[in-house]
Amino acid sequence: MDEQRGPGGPPGWWCPGRPLRHGPPGGIRRAHEDDGASGAHGAAAADGGENRRPRWPWRSTVLLTVFVLVGSGFAEHAQEGERVALDPLGRVLLFLAGAVLLWRRRHPVPVVFGTVAAVLLYAGAGYPYGPVFLTVAVACFSAIVSGHRHAAWAAMGTFWAGHVLIAHVLYGWLPPSGDRAPSWNQEIVIATWVVALAAVSELVRTRREQWARERAERARAARRRADEERLRIARELHDVLAHSISVINVQAGVGLALLDSDPEQARSALTTIKAKSKEALGEVRQVLDTLRAPGAAPRAPAPGLDRLPELVEQAASAGLTVTVEGEPPHLPPGADLAAFRIVQEALTNVVRHSGSREARVRIERGGGRLRLRVDDDGPATGADAGGSGNGLAGMRERAAALDGTIEAGPRPDGGFRVLAVLPIEAEEDR
């Protein structure tokens, strides 16, 4: 396919008298690299969900067309008297075979068959063999890499069959006069190179699809991590602000009610509001610091069940008496934070939604699990507490992140219960 043919000799890229070179033309490597860059660009566009059309390969097409025209001129001198000299028709066919490659990324199937037709016309007219066969290699490579495998194989089969027809059947009626059929051994070599080109193209296509899948999977994983981090920060902000603002709301109501009758009690309520707002600002600032510097070590330790007495004191300042049963165990940081936030949110809900001014927190540990139970005697106030309605959802998300469960609902004897079960042994083993 890629060779020139002298009188009585097989087709070849060599000059008459030179041995056959068993290797692919060096120009194919540049074309492959150019097509590889195009495929990577196309995969990236598909991975990003964009519908941009492929860019025009102007540079590689111009270089290859010039190489084909100039190289064929040298081949004409080397094969003078053996092949038909290049005339305007021959140069037009050379130009068309190279220039049509400009559309190889947008319309690979018409390009590969158009290139095959142009090169077969060129060979059938008896013009010198030379680098024009590179255009077929590049077109077939582009068609296979872009996914049009069957069309590329059909084009290569058509090209090889056409070459055999011209070289072994029609050579007596085609120029140049006195030409003879080449050896069939050379046709086997040509067929081998055709199969090798197809195999390399298939390998590049497979690798490119694999890289595209890996890029898409990395993008999906990055989006999942971003979503998980966004939910985590939303839960933290909700838990911090909901509890603090609930206490502030209660104390503000107390301060307003006692402002005239009991100024000292109103002053105490305002002091509590100031302290609680300062604490809330500090915790919000800590959450926001993790956004500004992802992966940086926190400036303050994350809260855990060791701060349960402080939580009880804050609830008391909001008018809620909390009784704690059981000792807070030593937990891994993740489970400790989740347990604290669940108890905090449960007590916040009692303050905001329950008419009871008493709550009970029971802590049990056994069988590799931590059980947290928060009860109040109700009844529900039914008043709009101004919450977002995401408290229970946030608790369930925290428990689910640790493969735990949350049960929340009215008790048979009245009141409301929140029961959290968190596995902890697996985390401690890690």
CSV table of C-alpha atoms in Angstrom, one decimal:
chain,number,residue,atom,x,y,z
A,1,MET,CA,0.0,0.0,0.0
A,2,ASP,CA,2.7,2.5,1.0
A,3,GLU,CA,5.2,1.5,-1.6
A,4,GLN,CA,6.4,2.5,-5.1
A,5,ARG,CA,6.7,0.0,-7.8
A,6,GLY,CA,9.4,-0.4,-10.5
A,7,PRO,CA,9.2,-2.5,-13.6
A,8,GLY,CA,9.0,-6.1,-12.7
A,9,GLY,CA,9.2,-5.3,-9.0
A,10,PRO,CA,6.8,-5.0,-6.1
A,11,PRO,CA,5.4,-1.8,-4.8
A,12,GLY,CA,7.6,0.0,-2.4
A,13,TRP,CA,8.6,3.3,-0.8
A,14,TRP,CA,12.1,2.7,-1.8
A,15,CYS,CA,14.0,3.8,-4.8
A,16,PRO,CA,14.7,1.2,-7.5
A,17,GLY,CA,17.5,-1.1,-6.4
A,18,ARG,CA,17.1,-0.3,-2.7
A,19,PRO,CA,15.9,-3.0,-0.2
A,20,LEU,CA,12.4,-2.9,1.2
A,21,ARG,CA,12.2,-1.2,4.6
A,22,HIS,CA,10.0,-3.2,7.0
A,23,GLY,CA,8.7,-0.4,9.2
A,24,PRO,CA,6.0,2.2,9.3
A,25,PRO,CA,6.7,5.5,7.7
A,26,GLY,CA,8.0,8.0,10.2
A,27,GLY,CA,5.4,10.6,9.2
A,28,ILE,CA,2.7,8.5,10.7
A,29,ARG,CA,4.0,9.2,14.2
A,30,ARG,CA,3.4,12.9,13.9
A,31,ALA,CA,-0.1,12.4,12.6
A,32,HIS,CA,-0.9,10.0,15.4
A,33,GLU,CA,0.3,12.4,18.0
A,34,ASP,CA,-1.8,15.2,16.5
A,35,ASP,CA,-4.8,13.0,16.5
A,36,GLY,CA,-4.1,12.0,20.1
A,37,ALA,CA,-4.2,15.6,21.2
A,38,SER,CA,-7.5,16.0,19.3
A,39,GLY,CA,-9.0,13.0,21.1
A,40,ALA,CA,-7.9,14.2,24.5
A,41,HIS,CA,-9.5,17.5,23.8
A,42,GLY,CA,-12.7,15.9,22.7
A,43,ALA,CA,-12.8,13.6,25.7
A,44,ALA,CA,-12.3,16.5,28.0
A,45,ALA,CA,-15.1,18.4,26.4
A,46,ALA,CA,-17.4,15.4,26.7
A,47,ASP,CA,-16.4,14.9,30.3
A,48,GLY,CA,-17.3,18.5,31.1
A,49,GLY,CA,-20.7,18.2,29.5
A,50,GLU,CA,-19.8,20.6,26.7
A,51,ASN,CA,-21.1,20.3,23.1
A,52,ARG,CA,-18.2,22.1,21.4
A,53,ARG,CA,-17.3,20.8,18.0
A,54,PRO,CA,-13.7,19.6,17.5
A,55,ARG,CA,-11.2,22.2,16.4
A,56,TRP,CA,-9.9,22.4,12.9
A,57,PRO,CA,-6.5,20.6,12.5
A,58,TRP,CA,-5.1,23.3,10.3
A,59,ARG,CA,-1.4,22.9,11.3
A,60,SER,CA,-1.1,19.2,10.9
A,61,THR,CA,-3.1,19.2,7.7
A,62,VAL,CA,-1.0,21.9,6.1
A,63,LEU,CA,2.3,20.2,7.1
A,64,LEU,CA,1.1,16.8,5.9
A,65,THR,CA,-0.1,18.2,2.6
A,66,VAL,CA,3.1,20.0,1.9
A,67,PHE,CA,5.1,16.9,2.9
A,68,VAL,CA,3.0,14.8,0.4
A,69,LEU,CA,3.5,17.3,-2.4
A,70,VAL,CA,7.2,17.8,-1.9
A,71,GLY,CA,7.9,14.2,-1.2
A,72,SER,CA,6.0,13.1,-4.3
A,73,GLY,CA,8.2,15.5,-6.3
A,74,PHE,CA,11.3,13.7,-5.0
A,75,ALA,CA,9.7,10.3,-5.7
A,76,GLU,CA,9.0,11.5,-9.3
A,77,HIS,CA,12.7,12.1,-9.9
A,78,ALA,CA,13.6,8.8,-8.3
A,79,GLN,CA,11.2,6.8,-10.4
A,80,GLU,CA,11.7,8.7,-13.7
A,81,GLY,CA,11.0,6.5,-16.6
A,82,GLU,CA,9.3,3.9,-14.4
A,83,ARG,CA,6.1,5.8,-13.5
A,84,VAL,CA,4.1,8.5,-15.1
A,85,ALA,CA,5.4,12.0,-14.5
A,86,LEU,CA,3.3,14.2,-12.3
A,87,ASP,CA,1.0,16.5,-14.3
A,88,PRO,CA,-1.6,19.0,-13.0
A,89,LEU,CA,-4.2,16.2,-12.4
A,90,GLY,CA,-1.7,14.2,-10.4
A,91,ARG,CA,-0.8,17.3,-8.2
A,92,VAL,CA,-4.5,18.0,-7.7
A,93,LEU,CA,-5.1,14.4,-6.5
A,94,LEU,CA,-2.1,14.8,-4.1
A,95,PHE,CA,-3.5,18.1,-2.8
A,96,LEU,CA,-7.0,16.7,-2.4
A,97,ALA,CA,-5.8,13.6,-0.6
A,98,GLY,CA,-4.0,15.8,2.0
A,99,ALA,CA,-6.4,18.7,2.2
A,100,VAL,CA,-9.5,16.6,2.8
A,101,LEU,CA,-7.9,15.6,6.2
A,102,LEU,CA,-8.9,19.0,7.5
A,103,TRP,CA,-12.4,17.5,8.1
A,104,ARG,CA,-11.1,14.3,9.7
A,105,ARG,CA,-12.2,15.2,13.2
A,106,ARG,CA,-15.7,16.5,12.2
A,107,HIS,CA,-16.6,14.0,9.4
A,108,PRO,CA,-14.1,11.0,9.8
A,109,VAL,CA,-16.2,8.5,7.7
A,110,PRO,CA,-16.5,10.6,4.5
A,111,VAL,CA,-12.9,11.7,4.9
A,112,VAL,CA,-11.5,8.2,5.1
A,113,PHE,CA,-13.5,7.0,2.0
A,114,GLY,CA,-12.7,10.2,0.1
A,115,THR,CA,-8.9,9.8,0.9
A,116,VAL,CA,-9.0,6.1,-0.3
A,117,ALA,CA,-10.8,7.1,-3.5
A,118,ALA,CA,-8.2,9.9,-4.2
A,119,VAL,CA,-5.2,7.7,-3.6
A,120,LEU,CA,-6.6,4.8,-5.7
A,121,LEU,CA,-7.2,7.2,-8.6
A,122,TYR,CA,-3.7,8.5,-8.1
A,123,ALA,CA,-2.2,4.9,-8.1
A,124,GLY,CA,-4.4,3.8,-11.0
A,125,ALA,CA,-3.2,6.7,-13.1
A,126,GLY,CA,0.3,5.4,-12.8
A,127,TYR,CA,1.8,8.4,-10.9
A,128,PRO,CA,4.9,7.8,-8.7
A,129,TYR,CA,4.5,6.0,-5.4
A,130,GLY,CA,5.4,8.1,-2.4
A,131,PRO,CA,4.1,9.7,0.8
A,132,VAL,CA,0.6,10.0,-0.5
A,133,PHE,CA,-0.2,6.7,1.2
A,134,LEU,CA,0.3,8.5,4.5
A,135,THR,CA,-3.0,10.3,4.0
A,136,VAL,CA,-4.9,7.0,4.0
A,137,ALA,CA,-3.1,6.0,7.2
A,138,VAL,CA,-4.0,9.2,9.0
A,139,ALA,CA,-7.6,9.1,7.8
A,140,CYS,CA,-8.0,5.5,9.0
A,141,PHE,CA,-6.4,6.3,12.3
A,142,SER,CA,-8.7,9.2,12.9
A,143,ALA,CA,-11.8,7.3,12.0
A,144,ILE,CA,-10.9,4.4,14.4
A,145,VAL,CA,-9.9,6.7,17.3
A,146,SER,CA,-13.2,8.7,16.9
A,147,GLY,CA,-15.2,5.4,17.2
A,148,HIS,CA,-16.0,4.7,13.6
A,149,ARG,CA,-14.3,1.3,13.6
A,150,HIS,CA,-16.4,-0.5,11.0
A,151,ALA,CA,-16.2,2.3,8.5
A,152,ALA,CA,-12.4,2.5,8.9
A,153,TRP,CA,-12.0,-1.3,8.5
A,154,ALA,CA,-14.2,-1.2,5.4
A,155,ALA,CA,-12.2,1.7,4.0
A,156,MET,CA,-8.9,-0.1,4.6
A,157,GLY,CA,-10.3,-3.3,3.1
A,158,THR,CA,-11.5,-1.3,0.1
A,159,PHE,CA,-8.1,0.3,-0.3
A,160,TRP,CA,-6.2,-3.0,-0.2
A,161,ALA,CA,-8.6,-4.7,-2.6
A,162,GLY,CA,-8.4,-1.7,-5.0
A,163,HIS,CA,-4.6,-1.8,-4.8
A,164,VAL,CA,-4.6,-5.5,-5.6
A,165,LEU,CA,-7.0,-5.0,-8.5
A,166,ILE,CA,-4.8,-2.2,-9.9
A,167,ALA,CA,-1.5,-4.0,-9.4
A,168,HIS,CA,-2.5,-7.6,-10.4
A,169,VAL,CA,-5.5,-7.3,-12.7
A,170,LEU,CA,-5.7,-3.9,-14.4
A,171,TYR,CA,-2.0,-3.1,-14.7
A,172,GLY,CA,-1.9,-4.2,-18.4
A,173,TRP,CA,-4.6,-1.6,-19.3
A,174,LEU,CA,-3.4,1.2,-17.0
A,175,PRO,CA,-0.3,3.5,-17.3
A,176,PRO,CA,2.6,3.2,-17.4
A,177,SER,CA,2.8,0.9,-20.4
A,178,GLY,CA,4.9,-2.3,-20.0
A,179,ASP,CA,4.2,-2.4,-16.3
A,180,ARG,CA,4.3,-5.9,-14.6
A,181,ALA,CA,2.5,-7.3,-11.6
A,182,PRO,CA,4.4,-7.3,-8.3
A,183,SER,CA,5.1,-10.3,-6.1
A,184,TRP,CA,2.3,-11.5,-3.9
A,185,ASN,CA,4.7,-11.6,-1.0
A,186,GLN,CA,4.8,-7.8,-1.1
A,187,GLU,CA,1.0,-7.7,-1.0
A,188,ILE,CA,1.1,-9.8,2.2
A,189,VAL,CA,3.6,-7.3,3.7
A,190,ILE,CA,1.2,-4.5,2.7
A,191,ALA,CA,-1.8,-6.3,4.3
A,192,THR,CA,0.3,-6.8,7.5
A,193,TRP,CA,1.0,-3.1,7.7
A,194,VAL,CA,-2.7,-2.4,7.2
A,195,VAL,CA,-3.6,-4.8,10.1
A,196,ALA,CA,-0.8,-3.3,12.3
A,197,LEU,CA,-2.2,0.2,11.6
A,198,ALA,CA,-5.6,-0.9,12.6
A,199,ALA,CA,-4.3,-2.6,15.7
A,200,VAL,CA,-2.4,0.5,16.9
A,201,SER,CA,-5.5,2.7,16.2
A,202,GLU,CA,-7.7,0.3,18.2
A,203,LEU,CA,-5.2,0.4,21.1
A,204,VAL,CA,-5.1,4.2,21.1
A,205,ARG,CA,-8.9,4.3,21.0
A,206,THR,CA,-9.2,1.9,23.9
A,207,ARG,CA,-6.7,3.8,26.0
A,208,ARG,CA,-8.4,7.1,25.2
A,209,GLU,CA,-11.8,5.7,26.2
A,210,GLN,CA,-10.3,4.4,29.4
A,211,TRP,CA,-8.7,7.8,30.2
A,212,ALA,CA,-12.1,9.5,29.5
A,213,ARG,CA,-13.8,7.1,31.9
A,214,GLU,CA,-11.2,7.7,34.6
A,215,ARG,CA,-11.5,11.5,34.2
A,216,ALA,CA,-15.3,11.2,34.4
A,217,GLU,CA,-15.0,9.1,37.6
A,218,ARG,CA,-12.5,11.5,39.2
A,219,ALA,CA,-14.9,14.4,38.4
A,220,ARG,CA,-17.9,12.5,39.9
A,221,ALA,CA,-15.8,11.6,43.0
A,222,ALA,CA,-14.8,15.3,43.3
A,223,ARG,CA,-18.4,16.4,43.0
A,224,ARG,CA,-19.4,13.8,45.7
A,225,ARG,CA,-16.7,15.0,48.0
A,226,ALA,CA,-17.8,18.6,47.5
A,227,ASP,CA,-21.5,17.7,48.1
A,228,GLU,CA,-20.5,15.8,51.3
A,229,GLU,CA,-18.4,18.7,52.5
A,230,ARG,CA,-21.2,21.2,51.8
A,231,LEU,CA,-23.7,19.1,53.7
A,232,ARG,CA,-21.3,18.7,56.6
A,233,ILE,CA,-20.8,22.4,56.8
A,234,ALA,CA,-24.5,23.0,56.5
A,235,ARG,CA,-25.1,20.6,59.4
A,236,GLU,CA,-22.5,22.3,61.6
A,237,LEU,CA,-23.8,25.8,60.9
A,238,HIS,CA,-27.4,24.7,61.6
A,239,ASP,CA,-26.5,22.9,64.8
A,240,VAL,CA,-24.4,25.8,66.1
A,241,LEU,CA,-26.8,28.6,65.2
A,242,ALA,CA,-30.1,26.7,66.0
A,243,HIS,CA,-29.0,26.0,69.6
A,244,SER,CA,-27.4,29.4,70.2
A,245,ILE,CA,-30.2,31.4,68.7
A,246,SER,CA,-32.8,29.4,70.6
A,247,VAL,CA,-31.1,30.3,73.9
A,248,ILE,CA,-30.8,33.9,72.8
A,249,ASN,CA,-34.4,34.0,71.8
A,250,VAL,CA,-35.5,32.6,75.2
A,251,GLN,CA,-33.3,35.0,77.1
A,252,ALA,CA,-34.4,38.0,75.0
A,253,GLY,CA,-38.0,37.2,75.9
A,254,VAL,CA,-37.1,36.9,79.6
A,255,GLY,CA,-35.2,40.2,79.4
A,256,LEU,CA,-38.1,42.0,77.7
A,257,ALA,CA,-40.6,40.6,80.2
A,258,LEU,CA,-38.5,41.6,83.2
A,259,LEU,CA,-37.0,44.8,81.9
A,260,ASP,CA,-39.2,47.0,84.1
A,261,SER,CA,-40.2,44.8,87.0
A,262,ASP,CA,-36.8,43.1,87.6
A,263,PRO,CA,-33.9,44.9,86.0
A,264,GLU,CA,-31.3,42.7,87.6
A,265,GLN,CA,-32.9,39.5,86.1
A,266,ALA,CA,-33.1,41.3,82.8
A,267,ARG,CA,-29.4,42.2,83.1
A,268,SER,CA,-28.6,38.6,83.7
A,269,ALA,CA,-30.6,37.6,80.6
A,270,LEU,CA,-28.7,40.1,78.5
A,271,THR,CA,-25.4,38.8,79.9
A,272,THR,CA,-26.4,35.3,78.8
A,273,ILE,CA,-27.3,36.6,75.4
A,274,LYS,CA,-23.9,38.3,75.1
A,275,ALA,CA,-22.0,35.2,76.1
A,276,LYS,CA,-24.0,32.9,73.9
A,277,SER,CA,-23.7,35.1,70.9
A,278,LYS,CA,-19.9,35.3,71.4
A,279,GLU,CA,-19.7,31.6,71.6
A,280,ALA,CA,-21.8,31.1,68.5
A,281,LEU,CA,-19.6,33.6,66.6
A,282,GLY,CA,-16.5,31.7,67.6
A,283,GLU,CA,-18.0,28.3,66.5
A,284,VAL,CA,-19.2,29.8,63.2
A,285,ARG,CA,-15.8,31.4,62.6
A,286,GLN,CA,-14.2,27.9,63.2
A,287,VAL,CA,-16.5,26.4,60.6
A,288,LEU,CA,-15.7,29.2,58.1
A,289,ASP,CA,-12.0,28.7,58.7
A,290,THR,CA,-12.3,25.2,57.3
A,291,LEU,CA,-13.8,26.7,54.2
A,292,ARG,CA,-11.0,29.2,53.7
A,293,ALA,CA,-8.2,26.7,54.4
A,294,PRO,CA,-9.4,23.1,53.5
A,295,GLY,CA,-7.3,20.5,55.2
A,296,ALA,CA,-5.8,22.8,57.7
A,297,ALA,CA,-5.8,21.8,61.4
A,298,PRO,CA,-8.6,23.4,63.3
A,299,ARG,CA,-7.6,26.1,65.8
A,300,ALA,CA,-9.9,24.7,68.5
A,301,PRO,CA,-10.8,21.1,69.3
A,302,ALA,CA,-14.2,19.9,68.0
A,303,PRO,CA,-16.9,19.7,70.7
A,304,GLY,CA,-17.7,16.3,72.2
A,305,LEU,CA,-19.6,14.7,75.0
A,306,ASP,CA,-17.1,16.0,77.5
A,307,ARG,CA,-18.9,19.4,77.0
A,308,LEU,CA,-22.2,17.9,78.0
A,309,PRO,CA,-22.2,19.7,81.4
A,310,GLU,CA,-21.7,23.0,79.5
A,311,LEU,CA,-24.6,22.1,77.3
A,312,VAL,CA,-26.8,21.3,80.3
A,313,GLU,CA,-25.9,24.7,81.8
A,314,GLN,CA,-26.8,26.5,78.6
A,315,ALA,CA,-30.1,24.6,78.5
A,316,ALA,CA,-30.7,25.7,82.1
A,317,SER,CA,-30.2,29.3,81.1
A,318,ALA,CA,-33.0,28.8,78.6
A,319,GLY,CA,-35.3,27.6,81.3
A,320,LEU,CA,-34.8,23.8,80.6
A,321,THR,CA,-33.8,21.5,83.4
A,322,VAL,CA,-31.7,18.6,82.0
A,323,THR,CA,-31.0,15.4,83.9
A,324,VAL,CA,-28.1,13.2,82.6
A,325,GLU,CA,-27.9,9.5,83.3
A,326,GLY,CA,-24.7,7.6,82.5
A,327,GLU,CA,-21.1,8.7,82.0
A,328,PRO,CA,-20.0,10.0,78.7
A,329,PRO,CA,-17.4,7.5,77.3
A,330,HIS,CA,-14.2,8.3,75.5
A,331,LEU,CA,-15.1,8.2,71.8
A,332,PRO,CA,-13.3,8.7,68.4
A,333,PRO,CA,-13.4,12.4,67.3
A,334,GLY,CA,-16.0,11.8,64.6
A,335,ALA,CA,-18.4,9.8,66.8
A,336,ASP,CA,-17.8,12.2,69.7
A,337,LEU,CA,-18.8,15.3,67.6
A,338,ALA,CA,-21.8,13.5,66.1
A,339,ALA,CA,-23.0,12.4,69.6
A,340,PHE,CA,-22.6,16.0,71.0
A,341,ARG,CA,-24.5,17.6,68.0
A,342,ILE,CA,-27.3,15.0,68.2
A,343,VAL,CA,-27.9,15.7,72.0
A,344,GLN,CA,-27.5,19.5,71.3
A,345,GLU,CA,-30.1,19.4,68.5
A,346,ALA,CA,-32.5,17.2,70.6
A,347,LEU,CA,-32.3,19.7,73.5
A,348,THR,CA,-32.8,22.6,71.2
A,349,ASN,CA,-35.9,21.0,69.8
A,350,VAL,CA,-37.2,20.6,73.4
A,351,VAL,CA,-36.6,24.3,74.0
A,352,ARG,CA,-38.3,25.3,70.8
A,353,HIS,CA,-41.2,22.9,70.4
A,354,SER,CA,-42.1,21.4,73.8
A,355,GLY,CA,-44.1,22.7,76.6
A,356,SER,CA,-42.1,20.7,79.1
A,357,ARG,CA,-39.3,22.4,81.0
A,358,GLU,CA,-37.6,19.2,81.8
A,359,ALA,CA,-35.6,16.8,79.7
A,360,ARG,CA,-33.6,13.6,80.3
A,361,VAL,CA,-30.5,12.4,78.6
A,362,ARG,CA,-29.5,8.8,79.0
A,363,ILE,CA,-26.1,7.5,77.7
A,364,GLU,CA,-25.5,3.8,77.4
A,365,ARG,CA,-22.6,1.9,75.8
A,366,GLY,CA,-22.5,-1.8,75.0
A,367,GLY,CA,-22.0,-4.3,72.1
A,368,GLY,CA,-19.8,-1.8,70.2
A,369,ARG,CA,-22.6,0.7,70.1
A,370,LEU,CA,-23.4,4.0,71.8
A,371,ARG,CA,-27.1,4.6,72.6
A,372,LEU,CA,-28.2,8.2,73.3
A,373,ARG,CA,-31.8,8.8,74.4
A,374,VAL,CA,-33.3,12.2,75.0
A,375,ASP,CA,-36.8,12.4,76.4
A,376,ASP,CA,-39.2,15.1,77.4
A,377,ASP,CA,-42.7,14.9,78.8
A,378,GLY,CA,-44.3,17.3,76.3
A,379,PRO,CA,-46.8,18.4,75.2
A,380,ALA,CA,-45.8,20.0,71.9
A,381,THR,CA,-46.5,23.7,71.9
A,382,GLY,CA,-47.6,23.7,68.3
A,383,ALA,CA,-46.3,27.3,67.9
A,384,ASP,CA,-44.0,28.3,65.1
A,385,ALA,CA,-40.5,28.3,66.5
A,386,GLY,CA,-39.0,29.9,63.4
A,387,GLY,CA,-36.8,26.9,62.7
A,388,SER,CA,-35.7,25.6,59.3
A,389,GLY,CA,-37.1,22.1,59.8
A,390,ASN,CA,-33.8,20.5,59.1
A,391,GLY,CA,-32.9,19.5,62.7
A,392,LEU,CA,-34.1,15.9,62.5
A,393,ALA,CA,-32.7,15.5,58.9
A,394,GLY,CA,-29.3,16.7,60.1
A,395,MET,CA,-29.3,14.2,63.0
A,396,ARG,CA,-30.1,11.4,60.7
A,397,GLU,CA,-27.4,12.5,58.3
A,398,ARG,CA,-24.8,12.5,61.1
A,399,ALA,CA,-25.9,9.1,62.3
A,400,ALA,CA,-25.9,7.7,58.8
A,401,ALA,CA,-22.4,8.9,58.2
A,402,LEU,CA,-21.3,6.6,61.0
A,403,ASP,CA,-23.6,3.7,59.9
A,404,GLY,CA,-25.8,4.5,62.8
A,405,THR,CA,-29.6,5.1,63.2
A,406,ILE,CA,-31.9,7.8,64.6
A,407,GLU,CA,-35.4,7.2,65.8
A,408,ALA,CA,-37.5,10.2,66.7
A,409,GLY,CA,-41.2,10.5,67.5
A,410,PRO,CA,-43.9,10.8,70.2
A,411,ARG,CA,-43.8,8.4,73.1
A,412,PRO,CA,-46.8,6.2,73.9
A,413,ASP,CA,-47.2,7.8,77.3
A,414,GLY,CA,-46.8,11.4,75.9
A,415,GLY,CA,-43.9,13.5,75.3
A,416,PHE,CA,-41.2,13.0,72.6
A,417,ARG,CA,-38.1,10.8,72.3
A,418,VAL,CA,-35.0,10.9,70.3
A,419,LEU,CA,-33.0,7.7,70.2
A,420,ALA,CA,-29.6,7.5,68.5
A,421,VAL,CA,-27.6,4.3,68.0
A,422,LEU,CA,-24.0,4.9,66.8
A,423,PRO,CA,-21.4,2.1,66.2
A,424,ILE,CA,-18.1,3.0,67.7
A,425,GLU,CA,-15.9,-0.1,68.0
A,426,ALA,CA,-15.0,-0.2,64.3
A,427,GLU,CA,-13.8,3.4,64.5
A,428,GLU,CA,-11.8,2.8,67.6
A,429,ASP,CA,-10.1,-0.2,66.0
A,430,ARG,CA,-9.0,2.0,63.1
